PDB file of C-alpha atoms and ligand atoms in Angstrom:
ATOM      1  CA  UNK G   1     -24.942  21.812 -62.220  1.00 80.00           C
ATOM      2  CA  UNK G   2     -28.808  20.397 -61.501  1.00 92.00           C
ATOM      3  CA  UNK G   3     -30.304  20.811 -58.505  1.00 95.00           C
ATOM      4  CA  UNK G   4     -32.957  19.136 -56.973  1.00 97.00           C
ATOM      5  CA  UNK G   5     -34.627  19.571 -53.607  1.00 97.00           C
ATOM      6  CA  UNK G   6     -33.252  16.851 -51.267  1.00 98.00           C
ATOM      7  CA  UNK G   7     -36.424  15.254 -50.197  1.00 98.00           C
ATOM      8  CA  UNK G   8     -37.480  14.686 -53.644  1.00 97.00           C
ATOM      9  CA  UNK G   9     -33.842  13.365 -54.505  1.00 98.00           C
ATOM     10  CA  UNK G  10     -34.295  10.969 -51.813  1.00 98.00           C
ATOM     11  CA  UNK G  11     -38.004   9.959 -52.582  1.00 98.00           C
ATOM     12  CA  UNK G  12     -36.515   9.129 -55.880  1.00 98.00           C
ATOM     13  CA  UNK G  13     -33.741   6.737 -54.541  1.00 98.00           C
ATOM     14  CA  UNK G  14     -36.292   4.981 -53.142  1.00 98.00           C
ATOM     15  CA  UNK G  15     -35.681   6.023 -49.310  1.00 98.00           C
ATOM     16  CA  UNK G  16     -39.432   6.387 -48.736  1.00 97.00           C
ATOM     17  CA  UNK G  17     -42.360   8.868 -49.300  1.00 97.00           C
ATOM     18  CA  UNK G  18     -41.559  12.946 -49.625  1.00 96.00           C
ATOM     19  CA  UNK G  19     -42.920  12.993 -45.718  1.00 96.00           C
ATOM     20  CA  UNK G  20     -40.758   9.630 -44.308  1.00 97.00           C
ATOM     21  CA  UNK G  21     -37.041  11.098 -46.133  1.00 98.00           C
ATOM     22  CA  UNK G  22     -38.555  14.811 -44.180  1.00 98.00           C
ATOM     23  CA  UNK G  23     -38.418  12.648 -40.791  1.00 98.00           C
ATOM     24  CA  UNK G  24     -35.044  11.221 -41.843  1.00 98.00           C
ATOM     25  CA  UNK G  25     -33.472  14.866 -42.138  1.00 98.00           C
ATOM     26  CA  UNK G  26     -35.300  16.657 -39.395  1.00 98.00           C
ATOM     27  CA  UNK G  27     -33.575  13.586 -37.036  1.00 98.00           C
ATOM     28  CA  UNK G  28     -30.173  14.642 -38.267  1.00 98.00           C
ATOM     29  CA  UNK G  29     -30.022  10.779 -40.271  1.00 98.00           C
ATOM     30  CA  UNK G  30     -28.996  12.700 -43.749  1.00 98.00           C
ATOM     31  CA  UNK G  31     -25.501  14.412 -44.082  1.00 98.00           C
ATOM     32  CA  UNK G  32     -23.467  15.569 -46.302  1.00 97.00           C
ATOM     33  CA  UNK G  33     -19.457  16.125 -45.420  1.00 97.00           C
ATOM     34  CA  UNK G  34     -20.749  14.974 -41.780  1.00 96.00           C
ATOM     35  CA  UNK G  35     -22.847  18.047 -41.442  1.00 97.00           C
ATOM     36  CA  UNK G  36     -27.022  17.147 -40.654  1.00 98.00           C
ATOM     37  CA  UNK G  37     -28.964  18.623 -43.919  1.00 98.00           C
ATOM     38  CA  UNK G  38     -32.193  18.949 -41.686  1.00 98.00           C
ATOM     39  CA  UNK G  39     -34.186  20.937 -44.109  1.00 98.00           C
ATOM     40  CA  UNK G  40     -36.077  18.612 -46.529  1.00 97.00           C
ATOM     41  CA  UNK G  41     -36.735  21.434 -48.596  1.00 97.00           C
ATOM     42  CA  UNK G  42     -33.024  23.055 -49.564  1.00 97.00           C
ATOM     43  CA  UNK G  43     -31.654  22.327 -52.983  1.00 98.00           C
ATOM     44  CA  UNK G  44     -29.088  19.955 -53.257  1.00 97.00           C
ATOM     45  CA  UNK G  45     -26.271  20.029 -56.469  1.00 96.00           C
ATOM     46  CA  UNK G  46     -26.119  16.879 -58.303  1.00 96.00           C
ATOM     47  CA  UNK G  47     -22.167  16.846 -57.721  1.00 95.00           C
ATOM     48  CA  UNK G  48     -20.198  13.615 -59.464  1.00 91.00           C
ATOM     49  CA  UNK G  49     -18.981  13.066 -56.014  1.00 93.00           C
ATOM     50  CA  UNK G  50     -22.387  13.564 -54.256  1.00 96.00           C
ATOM     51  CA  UNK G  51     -22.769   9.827 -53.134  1.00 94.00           C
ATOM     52  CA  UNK G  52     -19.554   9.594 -51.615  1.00 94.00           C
ATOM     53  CA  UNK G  53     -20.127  13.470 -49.421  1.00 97.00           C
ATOM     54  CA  UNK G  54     -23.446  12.355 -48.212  1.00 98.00           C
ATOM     55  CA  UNK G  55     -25.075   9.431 -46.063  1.00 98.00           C
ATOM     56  CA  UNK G  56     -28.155   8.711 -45.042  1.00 98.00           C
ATOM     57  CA  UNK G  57     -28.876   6.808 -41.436  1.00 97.00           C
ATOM     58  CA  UNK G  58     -25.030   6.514 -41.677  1.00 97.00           C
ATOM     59  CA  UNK G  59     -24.667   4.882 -44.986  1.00 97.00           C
ATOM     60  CA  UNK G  60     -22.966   6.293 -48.023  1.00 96.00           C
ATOM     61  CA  UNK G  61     -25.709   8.023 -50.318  1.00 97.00           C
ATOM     62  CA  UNK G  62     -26.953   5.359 -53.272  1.00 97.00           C
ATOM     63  CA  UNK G  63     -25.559   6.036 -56.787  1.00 97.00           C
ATOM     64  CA  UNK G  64     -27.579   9.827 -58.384  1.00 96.00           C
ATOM     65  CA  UNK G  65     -29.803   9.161 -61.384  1.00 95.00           C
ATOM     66  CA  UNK G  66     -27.881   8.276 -64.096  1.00 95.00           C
ATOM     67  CA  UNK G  67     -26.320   5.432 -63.081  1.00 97.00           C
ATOM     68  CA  UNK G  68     -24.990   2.396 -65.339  1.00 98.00           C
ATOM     69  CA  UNK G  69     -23.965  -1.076 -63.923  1.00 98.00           C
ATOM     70  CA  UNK G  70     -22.750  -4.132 -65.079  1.00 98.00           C
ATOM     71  CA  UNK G  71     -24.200  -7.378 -63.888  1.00 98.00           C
ATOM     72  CA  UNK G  72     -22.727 -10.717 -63.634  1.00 98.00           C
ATOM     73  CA  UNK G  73     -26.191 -12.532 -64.764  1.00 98.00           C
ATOM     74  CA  UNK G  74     -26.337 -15.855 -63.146  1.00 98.00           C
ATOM     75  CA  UNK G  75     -28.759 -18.812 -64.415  1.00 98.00           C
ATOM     76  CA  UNK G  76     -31.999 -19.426 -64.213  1.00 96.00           C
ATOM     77  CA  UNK G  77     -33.161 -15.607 -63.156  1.00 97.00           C
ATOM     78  CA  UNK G  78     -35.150 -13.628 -66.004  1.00 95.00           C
ATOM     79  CA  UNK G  79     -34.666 -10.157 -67.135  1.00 94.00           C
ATOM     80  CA  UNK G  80     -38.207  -8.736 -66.496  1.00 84.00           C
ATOM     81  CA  UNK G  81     -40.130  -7.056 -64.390  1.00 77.00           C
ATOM     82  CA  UNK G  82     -43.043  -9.032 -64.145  1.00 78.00           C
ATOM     83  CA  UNK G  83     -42.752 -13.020 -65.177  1.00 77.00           C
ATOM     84  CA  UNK G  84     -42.607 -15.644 -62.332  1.00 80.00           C
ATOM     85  CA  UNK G  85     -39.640 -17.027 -60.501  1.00 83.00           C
ATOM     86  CA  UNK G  86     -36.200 -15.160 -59.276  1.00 92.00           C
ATOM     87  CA  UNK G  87     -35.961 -11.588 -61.430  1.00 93.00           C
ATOM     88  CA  UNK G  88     -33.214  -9.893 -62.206  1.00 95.00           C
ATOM     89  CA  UNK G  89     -34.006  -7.469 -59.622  1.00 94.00           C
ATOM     90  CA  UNK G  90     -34.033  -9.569 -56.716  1.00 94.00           C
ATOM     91  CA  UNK G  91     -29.642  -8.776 -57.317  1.00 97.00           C
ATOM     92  CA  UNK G  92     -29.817  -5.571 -56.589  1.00 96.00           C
ATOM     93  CA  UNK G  93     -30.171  -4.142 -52.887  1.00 96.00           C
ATOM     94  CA  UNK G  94     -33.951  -4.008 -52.164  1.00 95.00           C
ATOM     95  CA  UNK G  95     -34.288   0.037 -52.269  1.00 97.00           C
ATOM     96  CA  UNK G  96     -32.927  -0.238 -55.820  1.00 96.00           C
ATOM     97  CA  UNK G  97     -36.702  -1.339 -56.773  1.00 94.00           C
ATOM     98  CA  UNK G  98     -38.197   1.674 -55.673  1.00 96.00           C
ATOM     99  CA  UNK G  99     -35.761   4.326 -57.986  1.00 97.00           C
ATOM    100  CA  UNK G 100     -37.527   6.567 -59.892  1.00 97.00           C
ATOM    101  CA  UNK G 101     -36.543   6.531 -62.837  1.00 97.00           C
ATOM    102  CA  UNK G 102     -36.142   2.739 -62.746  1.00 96.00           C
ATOM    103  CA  UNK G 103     -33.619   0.815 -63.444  1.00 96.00           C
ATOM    104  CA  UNK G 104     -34.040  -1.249 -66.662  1.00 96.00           C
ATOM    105  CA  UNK G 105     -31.719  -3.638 -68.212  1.00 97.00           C
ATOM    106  CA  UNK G 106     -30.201  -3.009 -71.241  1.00 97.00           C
ATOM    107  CA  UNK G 107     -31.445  -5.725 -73.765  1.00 94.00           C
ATOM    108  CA  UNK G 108     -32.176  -9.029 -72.228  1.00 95.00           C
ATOM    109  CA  UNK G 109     -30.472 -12.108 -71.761  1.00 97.00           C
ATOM    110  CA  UNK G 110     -32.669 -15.630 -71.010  1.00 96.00           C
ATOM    111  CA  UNK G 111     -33.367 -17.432 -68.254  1.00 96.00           C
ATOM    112  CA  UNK G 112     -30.892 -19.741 -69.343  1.00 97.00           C
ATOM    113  CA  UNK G 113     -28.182 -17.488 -70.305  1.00 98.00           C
ATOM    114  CA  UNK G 114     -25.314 -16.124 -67.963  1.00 98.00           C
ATOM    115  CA  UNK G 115     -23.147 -13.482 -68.056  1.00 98.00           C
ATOM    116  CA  UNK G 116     -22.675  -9.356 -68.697  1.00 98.00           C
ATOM    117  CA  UNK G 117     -25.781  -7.642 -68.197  1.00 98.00           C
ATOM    118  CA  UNK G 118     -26.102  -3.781 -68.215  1.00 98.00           C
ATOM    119  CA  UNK G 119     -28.420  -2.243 -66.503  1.00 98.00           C
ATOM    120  CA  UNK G 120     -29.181   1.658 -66.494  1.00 98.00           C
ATOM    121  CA  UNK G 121     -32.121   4.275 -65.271  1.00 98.00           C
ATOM    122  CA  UNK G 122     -30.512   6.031 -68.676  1.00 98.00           C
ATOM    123  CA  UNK G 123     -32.858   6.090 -71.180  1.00 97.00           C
ATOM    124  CA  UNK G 124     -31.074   8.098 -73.954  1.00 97.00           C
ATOM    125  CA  UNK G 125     -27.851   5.830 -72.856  1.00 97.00           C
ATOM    126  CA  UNK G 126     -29.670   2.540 -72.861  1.00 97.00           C
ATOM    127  CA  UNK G 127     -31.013   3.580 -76.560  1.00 96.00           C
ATOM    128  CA  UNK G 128     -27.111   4.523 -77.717  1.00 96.00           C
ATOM    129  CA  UNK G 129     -26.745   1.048 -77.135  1.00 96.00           C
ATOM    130  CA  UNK G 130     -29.413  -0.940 -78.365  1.00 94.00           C
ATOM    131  CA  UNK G 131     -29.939   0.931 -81.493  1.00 92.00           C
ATOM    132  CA  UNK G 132     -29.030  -0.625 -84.508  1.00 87.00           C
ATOM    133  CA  UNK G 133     -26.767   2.023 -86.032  1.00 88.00           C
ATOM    134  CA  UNK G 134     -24.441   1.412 -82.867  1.00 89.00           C
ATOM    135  CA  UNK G 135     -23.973  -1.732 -83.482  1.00 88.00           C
ATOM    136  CA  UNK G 136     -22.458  -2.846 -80.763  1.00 96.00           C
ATOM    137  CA  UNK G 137     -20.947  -6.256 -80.593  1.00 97.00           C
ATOM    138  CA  UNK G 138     -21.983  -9.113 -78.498  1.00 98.00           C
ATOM    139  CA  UNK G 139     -19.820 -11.970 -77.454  1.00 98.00           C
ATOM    140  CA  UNK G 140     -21.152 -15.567 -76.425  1.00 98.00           C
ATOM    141  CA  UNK G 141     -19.137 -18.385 -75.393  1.00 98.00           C
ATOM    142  CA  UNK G 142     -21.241 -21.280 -76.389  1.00 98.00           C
ATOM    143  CA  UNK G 143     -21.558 -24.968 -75.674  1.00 98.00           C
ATOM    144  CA  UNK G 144     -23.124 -27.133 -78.446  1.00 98.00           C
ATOM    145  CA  UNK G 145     -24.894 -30.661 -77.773  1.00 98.00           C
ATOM    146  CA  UNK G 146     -23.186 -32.218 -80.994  1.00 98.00           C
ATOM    147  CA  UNK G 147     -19.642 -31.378 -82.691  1.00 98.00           C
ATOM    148  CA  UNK G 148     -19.170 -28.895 -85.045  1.00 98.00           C
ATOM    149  CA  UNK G 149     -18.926 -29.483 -88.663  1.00 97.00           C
ATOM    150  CA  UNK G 150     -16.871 -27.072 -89.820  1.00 97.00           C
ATOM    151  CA  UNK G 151     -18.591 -25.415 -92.300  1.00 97.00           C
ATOM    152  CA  UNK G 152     -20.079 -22.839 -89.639  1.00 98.00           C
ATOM    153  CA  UNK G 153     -17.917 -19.862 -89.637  1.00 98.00           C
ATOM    154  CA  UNK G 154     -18.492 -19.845 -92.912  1.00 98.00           C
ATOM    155  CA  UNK G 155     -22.402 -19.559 -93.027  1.00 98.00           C
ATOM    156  CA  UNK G 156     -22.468 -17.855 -90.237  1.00 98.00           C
ATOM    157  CA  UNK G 157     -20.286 -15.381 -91.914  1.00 98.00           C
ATOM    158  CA  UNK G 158     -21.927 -15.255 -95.350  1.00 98.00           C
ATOM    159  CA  UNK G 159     -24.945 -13.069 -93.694  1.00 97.00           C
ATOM    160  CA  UNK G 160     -27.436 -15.563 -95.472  1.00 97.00           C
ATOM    161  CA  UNK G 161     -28.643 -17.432 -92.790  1.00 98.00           C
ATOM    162  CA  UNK G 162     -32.348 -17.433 -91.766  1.00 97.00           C
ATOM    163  CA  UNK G 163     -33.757 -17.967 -88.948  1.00 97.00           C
ATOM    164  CA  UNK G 164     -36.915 -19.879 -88.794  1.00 94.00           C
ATOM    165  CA  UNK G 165     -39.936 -17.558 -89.698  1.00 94.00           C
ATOM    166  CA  UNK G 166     -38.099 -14.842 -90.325  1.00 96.00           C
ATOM    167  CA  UNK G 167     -37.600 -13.696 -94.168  1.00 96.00           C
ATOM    168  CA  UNK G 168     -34.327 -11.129 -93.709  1.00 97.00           C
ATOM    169  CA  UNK G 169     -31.100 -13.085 -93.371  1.00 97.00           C
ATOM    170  CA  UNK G 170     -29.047 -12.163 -90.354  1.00 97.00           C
ATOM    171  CA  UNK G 171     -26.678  -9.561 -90.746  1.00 96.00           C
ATOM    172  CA  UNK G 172     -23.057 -11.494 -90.918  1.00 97.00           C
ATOM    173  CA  UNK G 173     -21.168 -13.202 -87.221  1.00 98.00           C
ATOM    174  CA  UNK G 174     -18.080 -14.032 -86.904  1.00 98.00           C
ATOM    175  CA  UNK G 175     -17.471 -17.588 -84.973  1.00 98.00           C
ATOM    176  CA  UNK G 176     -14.532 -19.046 -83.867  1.00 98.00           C
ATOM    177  CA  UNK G 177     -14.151 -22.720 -83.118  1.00 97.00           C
ATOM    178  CA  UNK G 178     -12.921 -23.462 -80.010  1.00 97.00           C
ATOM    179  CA  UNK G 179     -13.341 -27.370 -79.850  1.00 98.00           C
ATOM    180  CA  UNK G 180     -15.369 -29.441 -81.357  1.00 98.00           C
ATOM    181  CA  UNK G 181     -18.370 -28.502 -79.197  1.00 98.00           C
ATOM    182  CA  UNK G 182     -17.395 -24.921 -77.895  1.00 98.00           C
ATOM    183  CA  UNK G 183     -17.263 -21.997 -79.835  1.00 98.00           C
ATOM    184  CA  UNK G 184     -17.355 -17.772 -79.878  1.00 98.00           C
ATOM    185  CA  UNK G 185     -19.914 -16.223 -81.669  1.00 98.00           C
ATOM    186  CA  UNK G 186     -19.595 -12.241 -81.985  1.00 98.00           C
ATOM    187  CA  UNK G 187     -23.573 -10.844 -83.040  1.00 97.00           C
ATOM    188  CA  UNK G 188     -24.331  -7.306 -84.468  1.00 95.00           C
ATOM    189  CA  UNK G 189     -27.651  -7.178 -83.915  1.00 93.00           C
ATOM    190  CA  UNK G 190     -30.062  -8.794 -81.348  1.00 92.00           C
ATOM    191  CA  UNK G 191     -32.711 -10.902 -82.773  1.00 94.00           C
ATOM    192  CA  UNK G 192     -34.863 -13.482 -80.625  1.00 94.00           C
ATOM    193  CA  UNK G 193     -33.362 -16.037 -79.000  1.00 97.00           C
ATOM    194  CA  UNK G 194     -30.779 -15.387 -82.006  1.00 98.00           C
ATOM    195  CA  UNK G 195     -27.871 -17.288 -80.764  1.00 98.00           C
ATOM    196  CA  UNK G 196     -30.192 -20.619 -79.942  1.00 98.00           C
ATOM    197  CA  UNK G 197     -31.773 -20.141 -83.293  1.00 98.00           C
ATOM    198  CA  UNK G 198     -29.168 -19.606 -85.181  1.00 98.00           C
ATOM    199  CA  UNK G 199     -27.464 -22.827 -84.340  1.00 98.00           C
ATOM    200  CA  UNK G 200     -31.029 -24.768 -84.624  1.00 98.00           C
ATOM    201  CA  UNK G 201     -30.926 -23.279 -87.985  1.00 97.00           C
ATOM    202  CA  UNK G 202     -27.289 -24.841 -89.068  1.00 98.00           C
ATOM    203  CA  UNK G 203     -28.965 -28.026 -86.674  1.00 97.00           C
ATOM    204  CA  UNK G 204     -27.342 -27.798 -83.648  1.00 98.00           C
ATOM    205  CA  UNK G 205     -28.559 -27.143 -80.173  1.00 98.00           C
ATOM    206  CA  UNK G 206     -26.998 -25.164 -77.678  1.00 98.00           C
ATOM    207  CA  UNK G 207     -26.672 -26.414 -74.416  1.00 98.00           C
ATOM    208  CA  UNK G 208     -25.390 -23.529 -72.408  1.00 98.00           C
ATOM    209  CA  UNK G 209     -24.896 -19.646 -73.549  1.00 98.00           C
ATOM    210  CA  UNK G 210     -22.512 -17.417 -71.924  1.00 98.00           C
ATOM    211  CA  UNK G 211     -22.121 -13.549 -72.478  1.00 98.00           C
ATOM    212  CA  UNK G 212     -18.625 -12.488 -72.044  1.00 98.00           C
ATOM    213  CA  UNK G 213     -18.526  -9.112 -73.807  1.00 98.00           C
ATOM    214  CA  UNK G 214     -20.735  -6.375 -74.613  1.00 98.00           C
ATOM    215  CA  UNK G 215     -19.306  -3.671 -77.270  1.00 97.00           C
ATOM    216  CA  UNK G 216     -15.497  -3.138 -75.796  1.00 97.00           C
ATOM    217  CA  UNK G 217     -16.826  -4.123 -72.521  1.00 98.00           C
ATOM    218  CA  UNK G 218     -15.761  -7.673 -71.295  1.00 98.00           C
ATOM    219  CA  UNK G 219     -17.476  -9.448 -67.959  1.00 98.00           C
ATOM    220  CA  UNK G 220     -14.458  -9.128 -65.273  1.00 98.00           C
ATOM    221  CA  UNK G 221     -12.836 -12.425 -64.080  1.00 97.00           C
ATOM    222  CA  UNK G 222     -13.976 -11.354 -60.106  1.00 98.00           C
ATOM    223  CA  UNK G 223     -17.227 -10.627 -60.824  1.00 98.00           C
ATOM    224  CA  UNK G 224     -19.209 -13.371 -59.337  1.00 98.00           C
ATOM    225  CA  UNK G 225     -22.337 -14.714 -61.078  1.00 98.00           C
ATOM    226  CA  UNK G 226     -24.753 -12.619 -59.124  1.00 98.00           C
ATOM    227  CA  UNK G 227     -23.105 -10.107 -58.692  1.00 98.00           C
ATOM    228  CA  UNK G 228     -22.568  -6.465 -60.007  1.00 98.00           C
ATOM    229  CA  UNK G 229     -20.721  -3.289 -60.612  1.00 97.00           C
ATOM    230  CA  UNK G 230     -21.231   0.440 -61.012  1.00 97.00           C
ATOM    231  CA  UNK G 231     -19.370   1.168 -64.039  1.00 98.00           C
ATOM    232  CA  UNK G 232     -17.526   4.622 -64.299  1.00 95.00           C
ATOM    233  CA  UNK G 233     -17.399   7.023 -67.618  1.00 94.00           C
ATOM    234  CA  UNK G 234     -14.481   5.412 -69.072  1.00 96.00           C
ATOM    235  CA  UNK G 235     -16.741   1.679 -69.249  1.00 97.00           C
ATOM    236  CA  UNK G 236     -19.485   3.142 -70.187  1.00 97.00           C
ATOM    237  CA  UNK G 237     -17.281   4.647 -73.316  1.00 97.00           C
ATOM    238  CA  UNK G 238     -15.679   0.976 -73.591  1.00 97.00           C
ATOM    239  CA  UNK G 239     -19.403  -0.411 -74.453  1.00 97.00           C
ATOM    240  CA  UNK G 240     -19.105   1.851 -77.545  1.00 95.00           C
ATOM    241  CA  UNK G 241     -15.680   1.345 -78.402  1.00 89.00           C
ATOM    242  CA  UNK G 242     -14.020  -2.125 -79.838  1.00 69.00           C
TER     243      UNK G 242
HETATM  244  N1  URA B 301     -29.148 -15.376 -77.906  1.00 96.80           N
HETATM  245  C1  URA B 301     -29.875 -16.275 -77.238  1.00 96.80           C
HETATM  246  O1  URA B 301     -30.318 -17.261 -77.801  1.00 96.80           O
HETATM  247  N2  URA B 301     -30.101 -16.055 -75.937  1.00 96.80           N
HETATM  248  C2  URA B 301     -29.614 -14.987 -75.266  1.00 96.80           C
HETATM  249  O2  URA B 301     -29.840 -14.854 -74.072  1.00 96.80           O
HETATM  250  C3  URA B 301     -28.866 -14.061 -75.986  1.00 96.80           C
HETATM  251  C4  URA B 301     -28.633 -14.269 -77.300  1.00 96.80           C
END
């Protein structure tokens, strides 16, 4: 089991500096099983349950390094650290920010995208899923500007389709009609902007993009846009399963 001293583990949750998280022990404000852990110093295990043992100032520990979540990415905020307007970050409690290692989301969706967003201070995790030989699927539920005309699925299916400037097809995605102007597509790789492309290439336009599934992980009905969700082991192996 790891170990780390406590007022590094705390630093690292973002409580405050080595010295501030000291002052928080040595006033009794950090417990685990209700006891005062007043030396800053003392080793603490990395137990699975750790979070839910300890508080600090009388709130339940935040989630150890490690942690995955799923977020329910509304419009019009941007999955980046550092462009203009409302981030991605601004979701998550304002501590969250300070975690060391940060958290980073997995892939990106645009500004103009919604739905499932993973996010994860994981780095070998966040790799198992973005790297090509995963190939995890990704779902869309997509709204078109002008009606399908029904030779789609099948181009979209061929893996022949370009995308502008781009000289390797993409790799084959299945589509299913839903009406004339909605559809599914299901990606297995994540090119630029590849779902707007893609139907500029067959030309169409999308007018909105939703992610509903990521690998065999789908968005849940009551998760509100904006919202989010620590996801537990048996998620986290959904993402690499169906
Ligand atoms: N394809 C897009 O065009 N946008 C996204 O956000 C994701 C996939």
């Amino acid at each position: 089991m790891k170990a780390v001293r406590l007022d590094r583990l705390l630093a690292n949750l973002g409580y405050g500096s080595r010295r501030e998280v000291e002052g928080l022990a040595r006033a009794g404000l950090v417990r685990r099983d209700g006891e005062a852990l007043r030396d800053a110093s003392q080793r603490i295990a990395l137990e699975p349950d750790l979070s839910a043992r300890m508080t600090v100032q009388g709130a339940p520990l935040d989630p150890l390094p490690g942690v995955c979540l799923m977020l329910h990415k509304p419009l019009g905020v941007t999955c980046s650290h550092k462009e203009a307007g409302p981030l991605i970050y601004s979701l998550l409690p304002e501590r969250w920010r300070r975690r060391d290692p940060a958290l980073s989301t997995v892939g990106r969706l645009d500004k103009e995208t919604s739905g499932l967003l993973l996010m994860t201070d994981d780095g070998a995790l966040l790799h198992r899923i973005i790297a090509p030989k995963a190939k995890v699927a990704k779902r869309y539920r997509v709204t078109l500007a002008r009606p399908l005309q029904g030779d789609e699925a099948a181009i979209l299916a061929s893996g022949e389709l370009m995308l502008e400037g781009e000289d390797k097809p993409l790799l084959p995605v299945e589509m299913e009609g839903e009406d004339a102007t909605h559809c599914t597509v299901t990606l297995h790789e994540g090119r630029y902007h590849q779902v707007r492309r893609m139907f500029a290439a067959l030309g169409n336009h999308v007018d909105a993009l939703h992610r509903d599934r990521v690998g065999g992980l789908a968005l849940p009905a009551d998760l509100p846009a904006g919202e989010f969700r620590i996801l537990g082991p048996g998620e986290i192996a959904a993402v690499f399963g169906g």
